[in-house]
Coordinates of C-alpha atoms in Angstrom, one line a residue:
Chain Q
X1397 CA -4.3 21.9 8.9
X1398 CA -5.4 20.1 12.1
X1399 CA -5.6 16.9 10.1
X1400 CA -2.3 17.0 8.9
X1401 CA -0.5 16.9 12.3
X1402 CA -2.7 14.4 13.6
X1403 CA -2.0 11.8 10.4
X1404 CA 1.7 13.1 11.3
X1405 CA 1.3 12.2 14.9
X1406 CA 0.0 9.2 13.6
X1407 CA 2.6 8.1 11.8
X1408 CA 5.7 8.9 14.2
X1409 CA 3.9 6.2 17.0
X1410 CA 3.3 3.6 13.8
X1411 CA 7.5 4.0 13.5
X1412 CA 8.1 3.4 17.0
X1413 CA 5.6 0.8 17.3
X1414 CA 7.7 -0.7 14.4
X1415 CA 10.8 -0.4 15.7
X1416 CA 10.4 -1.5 19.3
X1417 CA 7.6 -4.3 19.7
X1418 CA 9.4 -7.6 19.6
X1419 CA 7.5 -9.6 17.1
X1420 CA 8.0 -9.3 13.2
X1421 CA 5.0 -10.0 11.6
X1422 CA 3.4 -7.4 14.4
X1423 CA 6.3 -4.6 13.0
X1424 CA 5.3 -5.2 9.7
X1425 CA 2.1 -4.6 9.8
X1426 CA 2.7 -1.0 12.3
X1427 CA 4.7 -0.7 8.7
X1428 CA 1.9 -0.9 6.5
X1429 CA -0.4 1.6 8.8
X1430 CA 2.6 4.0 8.9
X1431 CA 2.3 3.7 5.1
X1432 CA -1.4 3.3 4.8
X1433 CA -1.3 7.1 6.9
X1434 CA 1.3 8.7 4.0
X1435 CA -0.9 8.2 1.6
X1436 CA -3.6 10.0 3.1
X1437 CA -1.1 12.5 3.7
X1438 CA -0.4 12.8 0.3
X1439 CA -4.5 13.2 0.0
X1440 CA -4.0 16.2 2.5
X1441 CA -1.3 17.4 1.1
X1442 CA -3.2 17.6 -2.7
X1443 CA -1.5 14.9 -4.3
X1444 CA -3.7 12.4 -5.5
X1445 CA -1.5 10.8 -8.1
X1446 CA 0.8 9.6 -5.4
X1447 CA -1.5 9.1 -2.9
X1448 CA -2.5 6.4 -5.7
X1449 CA 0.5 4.7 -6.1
X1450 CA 1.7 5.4 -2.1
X1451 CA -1.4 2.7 -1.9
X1452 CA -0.1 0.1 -4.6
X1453 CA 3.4 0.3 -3.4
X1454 CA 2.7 -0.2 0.2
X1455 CA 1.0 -3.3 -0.6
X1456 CA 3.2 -4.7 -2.6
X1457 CA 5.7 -3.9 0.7
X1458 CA 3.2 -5.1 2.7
X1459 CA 3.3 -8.8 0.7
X1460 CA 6.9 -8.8 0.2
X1461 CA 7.9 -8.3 3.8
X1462 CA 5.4 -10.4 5.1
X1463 CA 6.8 -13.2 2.7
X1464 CA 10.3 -12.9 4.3
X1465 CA 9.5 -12.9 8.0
X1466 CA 6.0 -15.2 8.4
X1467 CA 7.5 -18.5 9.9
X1468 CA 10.7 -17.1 11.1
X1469 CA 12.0 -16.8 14.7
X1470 CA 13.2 -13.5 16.1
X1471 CA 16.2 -14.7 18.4
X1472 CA 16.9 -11.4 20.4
X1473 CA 20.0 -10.8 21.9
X1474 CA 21.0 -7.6 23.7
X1475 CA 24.0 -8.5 25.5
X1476 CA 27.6 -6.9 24.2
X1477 CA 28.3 -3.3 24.0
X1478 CA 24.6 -2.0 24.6
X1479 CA 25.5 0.8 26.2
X1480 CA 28.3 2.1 23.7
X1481 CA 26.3 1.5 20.9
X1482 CA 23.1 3.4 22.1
X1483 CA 25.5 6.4 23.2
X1484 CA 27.2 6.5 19.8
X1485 CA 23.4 6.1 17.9
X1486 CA 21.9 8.9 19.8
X1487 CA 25.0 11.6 19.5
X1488 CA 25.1 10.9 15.9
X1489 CA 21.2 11.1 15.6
X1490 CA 21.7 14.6 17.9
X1491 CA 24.5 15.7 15.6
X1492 CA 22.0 14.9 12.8
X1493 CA 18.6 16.7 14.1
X1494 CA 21.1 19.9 14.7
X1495 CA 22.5 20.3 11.4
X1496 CA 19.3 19.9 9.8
X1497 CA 17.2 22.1 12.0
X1498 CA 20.0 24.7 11.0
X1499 CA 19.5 23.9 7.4
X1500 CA 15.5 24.4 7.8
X1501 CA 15.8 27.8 8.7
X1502 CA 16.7 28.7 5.0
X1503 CA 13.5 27.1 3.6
X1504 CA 10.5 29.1 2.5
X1505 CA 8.2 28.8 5.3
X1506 CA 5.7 26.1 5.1
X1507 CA 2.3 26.8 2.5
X1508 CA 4.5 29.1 0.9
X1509 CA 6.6 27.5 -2.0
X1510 CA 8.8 29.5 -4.4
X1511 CA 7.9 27.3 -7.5
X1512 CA 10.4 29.4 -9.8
X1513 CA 10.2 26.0 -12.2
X1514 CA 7.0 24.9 -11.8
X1515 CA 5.6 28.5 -12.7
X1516 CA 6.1 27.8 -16.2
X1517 CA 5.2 24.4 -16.2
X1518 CA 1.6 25.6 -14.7
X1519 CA 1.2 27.9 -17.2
X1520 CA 2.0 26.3 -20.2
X1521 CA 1.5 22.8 -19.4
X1522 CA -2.0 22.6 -21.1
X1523 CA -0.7 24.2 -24.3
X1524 CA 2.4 22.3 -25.1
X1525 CA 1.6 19.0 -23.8
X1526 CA -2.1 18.7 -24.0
X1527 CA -2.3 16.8 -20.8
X1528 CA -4.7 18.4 -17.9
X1529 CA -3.0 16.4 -15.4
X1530 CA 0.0 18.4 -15.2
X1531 CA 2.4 15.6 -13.1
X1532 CA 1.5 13.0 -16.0
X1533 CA 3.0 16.1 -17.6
X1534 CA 5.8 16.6 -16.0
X1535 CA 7.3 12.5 -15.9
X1536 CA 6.3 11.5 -19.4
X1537 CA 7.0 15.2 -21.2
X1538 CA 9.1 17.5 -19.3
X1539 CA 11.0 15.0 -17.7
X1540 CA 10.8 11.7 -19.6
X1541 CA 14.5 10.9 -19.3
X1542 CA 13.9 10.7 -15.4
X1543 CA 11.3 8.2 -16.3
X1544 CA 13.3 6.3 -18.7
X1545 CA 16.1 5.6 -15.8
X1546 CA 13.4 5.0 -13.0
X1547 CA 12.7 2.2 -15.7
X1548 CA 16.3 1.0 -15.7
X1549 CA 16.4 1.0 -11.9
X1550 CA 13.4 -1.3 -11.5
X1551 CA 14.8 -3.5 -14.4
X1552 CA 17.9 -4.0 -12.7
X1553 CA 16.1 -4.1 -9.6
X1554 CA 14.1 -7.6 -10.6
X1555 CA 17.1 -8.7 -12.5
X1556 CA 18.8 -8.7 -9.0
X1557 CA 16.0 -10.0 -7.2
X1558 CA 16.2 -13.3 -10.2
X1559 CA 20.1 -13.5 -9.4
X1560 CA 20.0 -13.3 -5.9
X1561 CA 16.3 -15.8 -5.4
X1562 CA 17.2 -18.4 -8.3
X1563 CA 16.6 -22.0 -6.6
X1564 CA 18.7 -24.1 -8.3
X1565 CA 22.1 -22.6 -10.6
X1566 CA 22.5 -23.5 -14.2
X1567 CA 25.2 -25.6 -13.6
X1568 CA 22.8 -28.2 -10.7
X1569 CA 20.2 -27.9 -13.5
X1570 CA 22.5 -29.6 -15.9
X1571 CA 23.6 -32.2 -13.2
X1572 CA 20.7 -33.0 -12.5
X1573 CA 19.4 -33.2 -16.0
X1574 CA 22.0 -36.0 -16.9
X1575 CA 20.8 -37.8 -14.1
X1576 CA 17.9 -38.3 -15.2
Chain S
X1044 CA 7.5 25.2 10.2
X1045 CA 5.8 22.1 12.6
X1046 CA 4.9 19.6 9.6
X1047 CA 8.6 20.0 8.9
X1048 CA 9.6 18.6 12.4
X1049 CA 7.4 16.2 12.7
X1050 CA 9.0 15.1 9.7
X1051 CA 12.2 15.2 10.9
X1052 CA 11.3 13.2 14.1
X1053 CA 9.9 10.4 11.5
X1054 CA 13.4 10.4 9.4
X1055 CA 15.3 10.3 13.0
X1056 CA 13.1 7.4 14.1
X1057 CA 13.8 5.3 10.7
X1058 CA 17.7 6.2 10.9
X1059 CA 17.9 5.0 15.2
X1060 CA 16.5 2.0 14.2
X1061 CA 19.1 1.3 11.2
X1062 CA 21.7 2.1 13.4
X1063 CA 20.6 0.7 16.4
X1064 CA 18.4 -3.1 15.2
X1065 CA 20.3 -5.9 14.7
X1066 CA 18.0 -7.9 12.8
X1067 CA 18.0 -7.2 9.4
X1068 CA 14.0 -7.5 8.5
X1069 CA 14.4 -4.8 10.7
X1070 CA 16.6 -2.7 9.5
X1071 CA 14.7 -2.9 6.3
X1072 CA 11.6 -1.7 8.0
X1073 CA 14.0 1.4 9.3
X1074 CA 15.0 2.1 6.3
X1075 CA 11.6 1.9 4.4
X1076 CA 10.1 4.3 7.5
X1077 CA 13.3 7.0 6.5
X1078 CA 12.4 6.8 2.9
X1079 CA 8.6 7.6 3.5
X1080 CA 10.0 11.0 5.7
X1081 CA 11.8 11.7 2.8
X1082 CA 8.9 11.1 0.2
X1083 CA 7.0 13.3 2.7
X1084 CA 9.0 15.7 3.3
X1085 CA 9.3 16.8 -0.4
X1086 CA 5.4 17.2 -0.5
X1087 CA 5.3 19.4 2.6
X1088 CA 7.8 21.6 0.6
X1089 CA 5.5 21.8 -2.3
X1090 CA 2.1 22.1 -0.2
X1091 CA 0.5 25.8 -1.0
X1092 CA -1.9 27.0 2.0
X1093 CA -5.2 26.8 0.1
X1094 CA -3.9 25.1 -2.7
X1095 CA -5.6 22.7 -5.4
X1096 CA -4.3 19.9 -7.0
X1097 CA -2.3 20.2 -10.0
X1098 CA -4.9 19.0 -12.3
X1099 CA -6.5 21.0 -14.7
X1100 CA -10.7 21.0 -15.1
X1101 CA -12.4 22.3 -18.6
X1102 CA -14.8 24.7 -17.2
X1103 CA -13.1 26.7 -14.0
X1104 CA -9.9 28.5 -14.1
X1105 CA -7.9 27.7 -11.3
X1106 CA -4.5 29.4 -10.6
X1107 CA -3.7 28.8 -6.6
X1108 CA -1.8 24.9 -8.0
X1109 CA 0.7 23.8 -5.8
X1110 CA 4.1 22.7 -7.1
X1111 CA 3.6 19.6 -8.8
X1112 CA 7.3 19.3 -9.6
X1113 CA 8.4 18.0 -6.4
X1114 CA 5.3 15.5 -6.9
X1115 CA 6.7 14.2 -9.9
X1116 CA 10.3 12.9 -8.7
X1117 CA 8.9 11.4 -5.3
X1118 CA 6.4 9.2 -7.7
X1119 CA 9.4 8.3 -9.4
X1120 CA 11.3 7.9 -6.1
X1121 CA 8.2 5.3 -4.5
X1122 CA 8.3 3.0 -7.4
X1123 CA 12.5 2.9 -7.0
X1124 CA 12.1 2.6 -3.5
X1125 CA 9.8 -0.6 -3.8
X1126 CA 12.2 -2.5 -6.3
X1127 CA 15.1 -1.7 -3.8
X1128 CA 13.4 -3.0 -0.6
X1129 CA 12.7 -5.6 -2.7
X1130 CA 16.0 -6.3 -3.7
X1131 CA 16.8 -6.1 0.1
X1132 CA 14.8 -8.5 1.2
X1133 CA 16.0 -10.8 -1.6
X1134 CA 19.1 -10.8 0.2
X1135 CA 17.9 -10.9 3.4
X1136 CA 15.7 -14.4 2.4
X1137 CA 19.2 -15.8 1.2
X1138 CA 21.1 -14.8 4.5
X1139 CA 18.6 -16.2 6.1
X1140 CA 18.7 -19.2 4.1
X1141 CA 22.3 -19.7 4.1
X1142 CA 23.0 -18.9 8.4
X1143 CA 19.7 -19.5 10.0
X1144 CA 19.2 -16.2 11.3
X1145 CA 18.4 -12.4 11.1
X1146 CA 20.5 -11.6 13.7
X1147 CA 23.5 -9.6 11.9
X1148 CA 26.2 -10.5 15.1
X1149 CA 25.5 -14.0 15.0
X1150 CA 26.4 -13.7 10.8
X1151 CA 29.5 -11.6 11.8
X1152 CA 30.5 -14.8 14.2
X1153 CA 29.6 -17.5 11.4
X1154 CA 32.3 -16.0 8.9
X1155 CA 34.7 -18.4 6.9

């Protein structure tokens, strides 16, 4: 498990390289290694169907965020109330990591997973859907209505990207249209 | 019990810099770093020591699978969380657009 940590090691100083160097093009692409390093994780971690699409989606990421930030200044400005903010961010990120270390005490411990629903999906998978991969088993048969709204999501996702990227409105289109 | 930590440090580094960046490419970035400690953190909560992928082969039995439920929702949950980031930084291009500037203050000053 040696590898693990070290992909996880990995991808904590890819976030804070991210988060603190000063240019944006350079954050983004500390971004795409941190994302790069999940899906190997996901390899680790005997996923390969995810690890697949970790890949696809962090390049698409990749492209999109370099699209918004190449040929854009960064003006920093930390003046203002640096300290207050930095005291409130780091009490509510200690409150945070408190509660939630209390919370993973009740987990299983790690390698050991109670599975009470997968059980029957690994053992009757094969039979009743006829699919040997048994997570193309689970989003398109067992749980195709999940798939269905991840559908709607990404539909109203571009459909919001459209509204909120359209150059010109219909109503300038028409303008200019009679003035031609 | 580690991975899990690890993990946790990830997600607390994505949320700091939400809370703490004012420019908004990189809040986006913060946000995108929390979501992959989520993504991951689900998988480390399936992950079976010596397990095998959940993928069945013709000729061997195998029975040590890990839980390939969990996998299942986070691929749904990578594909959502590309079509929001990219709705994110649909807005941001327009902010940027209309104010001439990431900087979330300066937008804050520019109102009206």
């Amino acid at each position: 498990m040696v590898d693990l940590y070290v992909l996880l090691i990995f991808m904590i100083a890819g976030a804070i390289i991210a988060i603190e160097v000063k240019d944006l093009l350079s954050s983004v692409v500390a971004v795409g290694a941190v994302g790069l390093a999940l899906s190997i994780t996901f390899l680790v971690l005997k996923a390969p169907d995810l690890a697949i699409t970790q890949l696809v989606v962090e390049i698409l990421c990749l492209i999109i965020l370099i699209r918004a930030t190449i040929r854009k200044d960064l003006p920093f400005s930390t003046s203002g109330r640096w300290l207050l903010n930095s005291i409130i961010t780091l009490a509510f990120i200690a409150v945070f990591l408190y509660v939630s270390i209390e919370a993973l005490k009740d987990l299983p411990p790690f390698g050991y997973p109670i599975m009470r629903v997968a059980e029957v999906y690994l053992k009757e998978g094969l039979l009743k859907t006829g699919a040997t991969n048994l997570v193309a088993a689970i989003i398109l048969d067992y749980r195709a209505y999940d798939t269905l709204g991840e559908a709607t999501v990404i539909f109203t996702g571009v459909l919001g990207v459209m509204t909120v990227m359209r150059r010109v409105g219909r109503k300038r289109q028409e303008e200019t249209e009679k003035g031609d | 019990m580690m991975a899990y930590y690890l993990c946790l440090v990830l997600f607390c580094i994505g949320l700091y810099c939400v809370l703490r960046k004012r420019n908004i490419i990189k809040i986006i970035i913060g946000l995108t770093i929390a979501e992959y400690a989520v993504n991951l953190f689900f998988i480390l909560v399936a992950y079976r020591i010596e397990g095998r992928a959940p993928i069945y082969s013709p000729d061997t039995q195998i029975t040590n699978m890990v839980d390939a439920l969990p996998q299942a929702l986070v691929l749904t949950s990578i594909v959502i969380g590309l079509a929001s980031m990219a709705l994110l930084v649909g807005i941001a291009m327009r902010i940027y657009e209309k104010y001439g500037t990431f900087d979330i203050t300066k937008i804050r000053e520019l109102r009206g």
